[in-house]
Amino acid sequence: MTSEDFFKRIETQYHNQLPFVVYRKPNENNIFALRQNNTDLFFTEDFTEKGFVFSPFDELDKSVLIPTDVSEAISTDSIISKSYTEHVEVSNTNNLASSESKTFHTNLINKGVEAIKNDALKKVVLSRKENISLKEANPITIFKRLLNTYKSAFVYCWYHPKIGLWLGATPETLIKIEGKRFSIMALAGTQDFKGTLNVVWQNKEKQEQQFVTDFIIDNLKTAIESYKVSDVETVKAGNLLHLKTMVSAQLKSDVSLKEVITALHPTPAVCGLPKEEAKQFILKNEGYNREFYTGFLGELNFETKVSPRSGRRNIENRAYTVTKKCTQLYVNLRCMQIINQQAIIYVGGGITTSSNAESEWQETVSKSLVIKSVL
Ligand SMILES: C=C(O[C@H]1C=CC=C(C(=O)O)[C@@H]1O)C(=O)O
């Protein structure tokens, strides 16, 4: 499908107030969309359903599904659009609120550090939201800018008339599962990108990232056959750098996707340690509802044709190509919600015993630029 036709269909869907999701996976060209043919609100019961899942931070809240069987699946392989370079004018009306917001956030961070020093927590991810007034708020135009700016992110625009409209460009994969093989990303630690990947990381960042890797292994130990952990790598995400490791493993045959998701979400990259205590600290102290920020989203139980990984490449062998269930979920970071003429940007950062409130505030300011730069 041409990109003009593709985006026309998305615009029509939005205009008709029907649910849809449009997205592009990291470092890929194809843009996919699901257009639901009614306004019903579907939820996942046990993650055996097929569709695009949109899950909140609080796992006690329900995960929304755009099911494939009531949706039209369309795709295109490029973004040719006249309008994506137009600039939406931003008038930041909350300069006053921003100093209040800084005071609230730095106090919150100090409270987090205190809880860690008192041994109530080991790590906690604390966040805030920021409102920006938009003069023009066409989400499809903003989505095209995100596509154009963040090639290595999972870029999406998700809409349901009964929930709202969310957009984002996240650098973090929660999990990829193909059959019983899976990989999980442990991403944490942040510094500004200043032209090179060759940077020095402080112990604070190394430790907060290590917490995430250790958590993944500890929580999945009983569910996996064996596992491999990659070396720690510095990766670029827009104007930022993060530390990343990949954990890959084979799931035991009797382990369900729901068990894996329950064991993982929310990871210490977005919540903290111990998980339940950190979550309660967040719910009690952040002073707002994260909703879908730091939740996860993506393709659930899609069917993918998989060729054997090794063996002779002959015609006989090709007959063995099998269809496997494939799930690819991303953590909902560097995201925003659009309500009327307002963009609500969500940003946070990992707090450990050595966190400094001023630099943690600055980190959220840098993270907010990922989204602000396309508004
Ligand atoms: C919680 C966020 O980022 C997480 C992912 C990468 C690095 C992070 C950090 O350095 O604190 C956070 O754990 C966010 O961007 O809002």
Short mmCIF file of C-alpha atoms and ligand atoms in Angstrom, two decimals:
data_model
loop_
_atom_site.label_atom_id
_atom_site.label_comp_id
_atom_site.label_asym_id
_atom_site.label_seq_id
_atom_site.Cartn_x
_atom_site.Cartn_y
_atom_site.Cartn_z
CA MET A 1 0.00 0.00 0.00
CA THR A 2 1.31 3.50 -0.74
CA SER A 3 2.07 5.61 2.27
CA GLU A 4 -0.54 8.19 1.14
CA ASP A 5 -3.28 5.53 1.16
CA PHE A 6 -1.98 4.10 4.41
CA PHE A 7 -2.03 7.40 6.29
CA LYS A 8 -5.35 8.41 4.70
CA ARG A 9 -6.88 5.28 6.22
CA ILE A 10 -5.40 6.10 9.62
CA GLU A 11 -6.71 9.68 9.42
CA THR A 12 -10.19 8.39 8.48
CA GLN A 13 -10.12 5.91 11.34
CA TYR A 14 -9.23 8.67 13.79
CA HIS A 15 -11.79 11.03 12.31
CA ASN A 16 -14.47 8.31 12.74
CA GLN A 17 -13.28 7.83 16.36
CA LEU A 18 -12.52 4.16 15.86
CA PRO A 19 -9.66 2.42 17.71
CA PHE A 20 -6.35 1.90 15.93
CA VAL A 21 -2.65 1.43 16.48
CA VAL A 22 0.07 2.38 14.01
CA TYR A 23 3.69 1.46 14.69
CA ARG A 24 7.16 0.77 13.38
CA LYS A 25 9.62 -1.62 15.04
CA PRO A 26 13.22 -0.53 15.80
CA ASN A 27 15.46 -0.23 12.70
CA GLU A 28 12.75 -1.45 10.32
CA ASN A 29 11.12 0.26 7.36
CA ASN A 30 7.65 -1.25 7.41
CA ILE A 31 4.94 0.61 9.26
CA PHE A 32 2.03 -1.52 10.44
CA ALA A 33 -1.45 -0.63 11.59
CA LEU A 34 -4.50 -2.36 13.01
CA ARG A 35 -7.83 -0.64 12.47
CA GLN A 36 -10.53 -1.99 14.77
CA ASN A 37 -13.96 -2.13 13.12
CA ASN A 38 -16.03 -1.20 16.20
CA THR A 39 -15.64 0.89 19.36
CA ASP A 40 -15.75 -2.01 21.85
CA LEU A 41 -13.13 -2.05 24.57
CA PHE A 42 -11.40 -5.44 24.67
CA PHE A 43 -9.07 -6.66 27.41
CA THR A 44 -6.60 -9.51 27.64
CA GLU A 45 -7.62 -12.20 30.12
CA ASP A 46 -4.50 -14.36 30.14
CA PHE A 47 -2.25 -13.15 27.27
CA THR A 48 -3.28 -16.06 25.01
CA GLU A 49 -5.26 -13.65 22.79
CA LYS A 50 -4.01 -12.39 19.45
CA GLY A 51 -3.74 -8.66 18.84
CA PHE A 52 -1.97 -5.50 19.91
CA VAL A 53 -1.79 -5.19 23.68
CA PHE A 54 -1.59 -1.88 25.60
CA SER A 55 -0.89 -2.43 29.30
CA PRO A 56 -0.76 0.03 32.18
CA PHE A 57 2.06 0.42 34.74
CA ASP A 58 -0.08 -1.03 37.53
CA GLU A 59 -0.49 -4.68 36.67
CA LEU A 60 -3.71 -4.74 38.73
CA ASP A 61 -5.31 -2.56 36.05
CA LYS A 62 -6.52 -4.22 32.86
CA SER A 63 -4.53 -4.57 29.63
CA VAL A 64 -6.36 -3.26 26.58
CA LEU A 65 -6.32 -5.30 23.36
CA ILE A 66 -6.95 -4.40 19.74
CA PRO A 67 -7.82 -7.94 18.59
CA THR A 68 -6.71 -8.94 15.10
CA ASP A 69 -9.98 -10.73 14.37
CA VAL A 70 -12.02 -7.52 14.52
CA SER A 71 -9.38 -5.34 12.88
CA GLU A 72 -8.03 -4.64 9.44
CA ALA A 73 -4.24 -5.09 9.25
CA ILE A 74 -2.48 -2.74 6.81
CA SER A 75 1.14 -1.83 6.17
CA THR A 76 3.38 0.43 4.12
CA ASP A 77 7.13 0.57 3.76
CA SER A 78 7.90 4.25 3.74
CA ILE A 79 6.82 7.62 5.01
CA ILE A 80 6.43 10.00 2.16
CA SER A 81 4.51 12.88 3.48
CA LYS A 82 4.45 16.56 2.70
CA SER A 83 3.42 17.53 6.16
CA TYR A 84 5.77 15.85 8.55
CA THR A 85 8.38 18.55 8.36
CA GLU A 86 5.90 21.28 9.20
CA HIS A 87 6.51 22.51 12.68
CA VAL A 88 3.73 22.50 15.26
CA GLU A 89 4.10 25.64 17.33
CA VAL A 90 4.60 24.97 20.99
CA SER A 91 3.69 27.52 23.59
CA ASN A 92 4.98 26.36 26.92
CA THR A 93 2.50 27.98 29.26
CA ASN A 94 3.68 26.22 32.36
CA ASN A 95 6.95 28.01 33.15
CA LEU A 96 5.54 28.93 36.53
CA ALA A 97 4.27 25.42 37.15
CA SER A 98 7.68 24.13 36.11
CA SER A 99 9.46 25.65 39.13
CA GLU A 100 6.77 24.17 41.39
CA SER A 101 7.16 20.94 39.54
CA LYS A 102 10.93 21.02 40.09
CA THR A 103 10.49 21.53 43.83
CA PHE A 104 7.97 18.69 44.03
CA HIS A 105 10.18 16.35 42.00
CA THR A 106 13.43 17.07 43.85
CA ASN A 107 11.59 16.56 47.18
CA LEU A 108 10.26 13.27 45.82
CA ILE A 109 13.79 12.18 44.87
CA ASN A 110 15.13 13.08 48.31
CA LYS A 111 12.31 11.04 49.86
CA GLY A 112 13.29 8.11 47.62
CA VAL A 113 16.97 8.37 48.59
CA GLU A 114 15.96 8.47 52.27
CA ALA A 115 13.83 5.31 51.87
CA ILE A 116 16.85 3.60 50.26
CA LYS A 117 19.20 4.77 53.04
CA ASN A 118 16.69 3.41 55.58
CA ASP A 119 16.82 0.04 53.79
CA ALA A 120 13.11 0.18 52.90
CA LEU A 121 14.10 0.06 49.19
CA LYS A 122 17.17 -0.70 47.06
CA LYS A 123 16.10 1.26 43.98
CA VAL A 124 13.03 3.24 42.94
CA VAL A 125 12.14 4.85 39.61
CA LEU A 126 10.45 8.20 40.18
CA SER A 127 8.66 10.16 37.52
CA ARG A 128 6.59 13.21 36.71
CA LYS A 129 4.39 14.54 33.94
CA GLU A 130 4.58 17.83 32.13
CA ASN A 131 1.81 19.60 30.21
CA ILE A 132 2.53 21.40 26.97
CA SER A 133 -0.05 23.47 25.11
CA LEU A 134 -0.14 22.73 21.40
CA LYS A 135 -1.40 25.21 18.84
CA GLU A 136 -2.11 22.34 16.47
CA ALA A 137 -2.36 18.79 17.66
CA ASN A 138 -2.75 16.39 14.77
CA PRO A 139 -1.33 13.15 16.23
CA ILE A 140 -0.66 11.64 12.81
CA THR A 141 1.61 14.58 11.94
CA ILE A 142 3.45 14.16 15.25
CA PHE A 143 3.68 10.40 14.66
CA LYS A 144 5.34 11.01 11.28
CA ARG A 145 7.90 13.29 12.93
CA LEU A 146 8.65 10.61 15.52
CA LEU A 147 9.14 8.08 12.70
CA ASN A 148 11.47 10.42 10.96
CA THR A 149 13.49 11.31 14.06
CA TYR A 150 13.82 8.00 15.94
CA LYS A 151 14.83 5.19 13.58
CA SER A 152 16.10 2.86 16.29
CA ALA A 153 13.09 3.22 18.61
CA PHE A 154 9.73 1.47 18.65
CA VAL A 155 7.55 4.33 17.40
CA TYR A 156 3.79 4.18 17.85
CA CYS A 157 0.49 6.03 17.94
CA TRP A 158 -2.35 4.27 19.77
CA TYR A 159 -5.96 5.40 20.00
CA HIS A 160 -9.14 4.18 21.60
CA PRO A 161 -12.11 6.57 21.99
CA LYS A 162 -12.82 5.15 25.46
CA ILE A 163 -9.21 5.48 26.69
CA GLY A 164 -7.45 8.24 24.78
CA LEU A 165 -4.53 8.85 22.45
CA TRP A 166 -0.91 7.94 23.21
CA LEU A 167 2.26 8.38 21.16
CA GLY A 168 5.84 7.45 21.84
CA ALA A 169 9.31 6.43 20.66
CA THR A 170 10.65 3.96 23.18
CA PRO A 171 14.20 2.55 23.23
CA GLU A 172 13.30 -0.36 25.52
CA THR A 173 12.10 -3.85 24.60
CA LEU A 174 10.37 -5.68 27.44
CA ILE A 175 10.43 -9.12 25.84
CA LYS A 176 10.53 -10.88 22.47
CA ILE A 177 9.27 -14.45 22.38
CA GLU A 178 9.32 -16.70 19.34
CA GLY A 179 7.98 -20.15 20.17
CA LYS A 180 9.84 -20.91 23.40
CA ARG A 181 12.92 -18.78 22.62
CA PHE A 182 13.00 -15.35 24.12
CA SER A 183 15.15 -12.30 24.75
CA ILE A 184 14.76 -9.54 27.30
CA MET A 185 16.45 -6.17 27.44
CA ALA A 186 17.80 -4.68 30.66
CA LEU A 187 18.09 -0.95 29.98
CA ALA A 188 18.96 1.66 32.61
CA GLY A 189 21.45 4.41 33.39
CA THR A 190 21.35 7.65 31.44
CA GLN A 191 23.69 10.38 30.28
CA ASP A 192 23.41 13.01 27.55
CA PHE A 193 24.81 12.02 24.15
CA LYS A 194 27.70 14.34 23.27
CA GLY A 195 28.80 12.93 19.93
CA THR A 196 30.40 9.66 21.07
CA LEU A 197 29.43 6.27 22.45
CA ASN A 198 32.82 6.02 24.05
CA VAL A 199 31.94 7.36 27.49
CA VAL A 200 32.68 6.69 31.14
CA TRP A 201 29.84 5.45 33.32
CA GLN A 202 29.71 6.16 37.05
CA ASN A 203 29.06 3.41 39.59
CA LYS A 204 25.55 4.79 40.19
CA GLU A 205 24.50 4.06 36.59
CA LYS A 206 26.33 0.72 36.47
CA GLN A 207 24.60 -0.36 39.65
CA GLU A 208 21.09 0.69 38.62
CA GLN A 209 21.49 -1.22 35.34
CA GLN A 210 22.91 -4.31 37.09
CA PHE A 211 19.83 -4.34 39.35
CA VAL A 212 17.65 -4.76 36.27
CA THR A 213 19.73 -7.63 34.82
CA ASP A 214 19.85 -9.44 38.18
CA PHE A 215 16.10 -9.00 38.66
CA ILE A 216 15.33 -10.55 35.26
CA ILE A 217 17.51 -13.60 35.95
CA ASP A 218 16.28 -14.05 39.55
CA ASN A 219 12.64 -13.81 38.55
CA LEU A 220 12.82 -16.10 35.56
CA LYS A 221 15.22 -18.71 36.97
CA THR A 222 12.55 -21.34 37.54
CA ALA A 223 10.87 -20.71 34.18
CA ILE A 224 13.89 -21.18 31.89
CA GLU A 225 16.13 -24.02 30.74
CA SER A 226 19.37 -22.07 30.54
CA TYR A 227 20.28 -18.47 29.74
CA LYS A 228 22.92 -16.19 28.27
CA VAL A 229 23.66 -12.61 29.29
CA SER A 230 25.40 -10.28 26.83
CA ASP A 231 28.14 -7.83 27.81
CA VAL A 232 26.98 -4.42 28.98
CA GLU A 233 26.79 -2.06 26.02
CA THR A 234 26.32 1.71 25.62
CA VAL A 235 23.40 2.49 23.33
CA LYS A 236 22.10 5.75 21.89
CA ALA A 237 18.43 6.70 22.18
CA GLY A 238 17.80 10.11 20.63
CA ASN A 239 19.76 12.72 22.61
CA LEU A 240 20.61 10.18 25.34
CA LEU A 241 22.85 7.22 26.10
CA HIS A 242 21.86 4.19 28.18
CA LEU A 243 23.47 1.00 29.42
CA LYS A 244 22.02 -2.20 28.01
CA THR A 245 22.37 -5.97 28.37
CA MET A 246 20.37 -8.67 26.61
CA VAL A 247 19.27 -11.82 28.40
CA SER A 248 18.34 -14.69 26.08
CA ALA A 249 16.95 -18.06 27.07
CA GLN A 250 14.65 -20.95 26.29
CA LEU A 251 11.40 -21.17 28.26
CA LYS A 252 10.44 -24.45 29.90
CA SER A 253 7.59 -26.03 27.93
CA ASP A 254 4.98 -25.69 30.67
CA VAL A 255 5.53 -21.95 31.28
CA SER A 256 2.90 -19.57 29.91
CA LEU A 257 3.39 -16.05 28.58
CA LYS A 258 1.21 -14.74 31.41
CA GLU A 259 3.62 -16.23 33.99
CA VAL A 260 6.59 -14.59 32.25
CA ILE A 261 4.92 -11.19 32.07
CA THR A 262 3.78 -11.41 35.69
CA ALA A 263 7.32 -12.28 36.78
CA LEU A 264 8.85 -9.37 34.85
CA HIS A 265 6.50 -6.42 34.80
CA PRO A 266 7.19 -3.82 36.09
CA THR A 267 10.97 -4.34 36.00
CA PRO A 268 13.37 -2.21 38.10
CA ALA A 269 13.99 -0.15 34.93
CA VAL A 270 10.60 1.48 35.57
CA CYS A 271 9.59 0.51 39.12
CA GLY A 272 12.29 -0.55 41.59
CA LEU A 273 13.45 -3.08 44.14
CA PRO A 274 11.93 -4.84 45.95
CA LYS A 275 9.23 -4.66 43.29
CA GLU A 276 6.12 -4.47 45.48
CA GLU A 277 7.59 -2.02 48.01
CA ALA A 278 8.88 0.24 45.21
CA LYS A 279 5.48 0.15 43.51
CA GLN A 280 3.70 1.13 46.72
CA PHE A 281 6.21 3.98 47.23
CA ILE A 282 5.48 5.22 43.70
CA LEU A 283 1.69 4.99 44.05
CA LYS A 284 1.81 6.78 47.40
CA ASN A 285 4.34 9.52 46.63
CA GLU A 286 4.46 10.43 42.93
CA GLY A 287 1.19 12.35 43.25
CA TYR A 288 -0.27 11.43 39.85
CA ASN A 289 -1.46 8.35 37.96
CA ARG A 290 1.07 6.98 35.47
CA GLU A 291 -1.69 5.16 33.54
CA PHE A 292 0.06 3.62 30.50
CA TYR A 293 3.47 5.31 30.98
CA THR A 294 5.97 2.58 32.05
CA GLY A 295 3.41 -0.04 31.05
CA PHE A 296 4.10 -2.12 27.95
CA LEU A 297 2.70 -2.48 24.45
CA GLY A 298 3.11 -4.51 21.30
CA GLU A 299 2.21 -7.52 19.21
CA LEU A 300 0.72 -10.40 21.17
CA ASN A 301 0.76 -13.93 19.70
CA PHE A 302 1.21 -12.84 16.09
CA GLU A 303 1.92 -15.65 13.66
CA THR A 304 5.35 -15.50 12.00
CA LYS A 305 6.93 -17.85 9.51
CA VAL A 306 10.26 -19.08 10.88
CA SER A 307 12.91 -20.98 8.92
CA PRO A 308 15.14 -23.49 10.69
CA ARG A 309 18.22 -21.73 12.12
CA SER A 310 20.74 -24.23 10.84
CA GLY A 311 20.93 -27.16 8.47
CA ARG A 312 21.14 -27.56 4.76
CA ARG A 313 19.55 -24.78 2.76
CA ASN A 314 17.81 -26.85 0.16
CA ILE A 315 14.28 -27.04 -1.11
CA GLU A 316 13.57 -30.05 1.07
CA ASN A 317 14.64 -28.07 4.12
CA ARG A 318 12.48 -25.10 3.25
CA ALA A 319 9.46 -27.33 3.58
CA TYR A 320 10.16 -27.31 7.29
CA THR A 321 9.47 -23.59 7.62
CA VAL A 322 7.08 -23.40 10.50
CA THR A 323 4.57 -20.87 11.73
CA LYS A 324 5.35 -19.82 15.28
CA LYS A 325 3.60 -17.57 17.73
CA CYS A 326 5.59 -14.43 18.19
CA THR A 327 5.19 -11.75 20.85
CA GLN A 328 7.15 -8.48 20.87
CA LEU A 329 6.49 -6.14 23.75
CA TYR A 330 8.07 -2.75 24.43
CA VAL A 331 8.18 -0.66 27.60
CA ASN A 332 6.13 2.51 27.22
CA LEU A 333 8.83 5.19 27.74
CA ARG A 334 9.51 8.55 26.03
CA CYS A 335 5.79 8.84 25.50
CA MET A 336 2.95 11.33 25.71
CA GLN A 337 -0.77 11.50 25.80
CA ILE A 338 -2.68 14.04 23.73
CA ILE A 339 -5.85 15.45 25.27
CA ASN A 340 -7.53 18.20 23.26
CA GLN A 341 -4.80 20.79 22.63
CA GLN A 342 -2.44 19.51 25.32
CA ALA A 343 0.45 17.09 25.19
CA ILE A 344 1.19 15.38 28.50
CA ILE A 345 4.78 14.18 28.55
CA TYR A 346 5.90 11.48 31.00
CA VAL A 347 9.50 11.20 32.25
CA GLY A 348 11.32 9.51 35.09
CA GLY A 349 14.60 8.09 36.28
CA GLY A 350 16.11 5.43 38.51
CA ILE A 351 16.99 6.52 42.05
CA THR A 352 19.65 4.72 44.06
CA THR A 353 21.47 5.53 47.29
CA SER A 354 23.93 7.81 45.47
CA SER A 355 21.37 9.85 43.51
CA ASN A 356 21.65 13.61 43.50
CA ALA A 357 18.28 15.40 43.28
CA GLU A 358 19.50 18.20 40.95
CA SER A 359 21.07 15.80 38.42
CA GLU A 360 18.06 13.47 38.54
CA TRP A 361 15.82 16.46 37.78
CA GLN A 362 18.12 17.41 34.90
CA GLU A 363 17.89 13.85 33.58
CA THR A 364 14.09 14.12 33.36
CA VAL A 365 14.50 17.46 31.54
CA SER A 366 16.80 15.77 28.98
CA LYS A 367 14.35 12.89 28.60
CA SER A 368 11.47 15.30 28.00
CA LEU A 369 13.36 16.74 25.00
CA VAL A 370 12.95 13.43 23.13
CA ILE A 371 9.27 14.25 22.82
CA LYS A 372 9.46 18.06 22.87
CA SER A 373 11.73 18.07 19.84
CA VAL A 374 8.91 16.71 17.65
CA LEU A 375 6.18 19.04 18.91
C1 LIG B 1 11.92 5.67 33.33
C2 LIG B 1 12.53 6.07 32.22
O1 LIG B 1 13.69 5.48 31.74
C3 LIG B 1 14.17 4.24 32.23
C4 LIG B 1 14.87 3.57 31.10
C5 LIG B 1 16.18 3.85 30.80
C6 LIG B 1 16.97 4.59 31.71
C7 LIG B 1 16.48 4.93 32.92
C8 LIG B 1 17.32 5.69 33.91
O2 LIG B 1 18.48 5.97 33.60
O3 LIG B 1 16.83 6.05 34.96
C9 LIG B 1 15.12 4.48 33.39
O4 LIG B 1 15.30 3.32 34.13
C10 LIG B 1 12.00 7.17 31.40
O5 LIG B 1 12.59 7.45 30.34
O6 LIG B 1 10.98 7.79 31.77
#
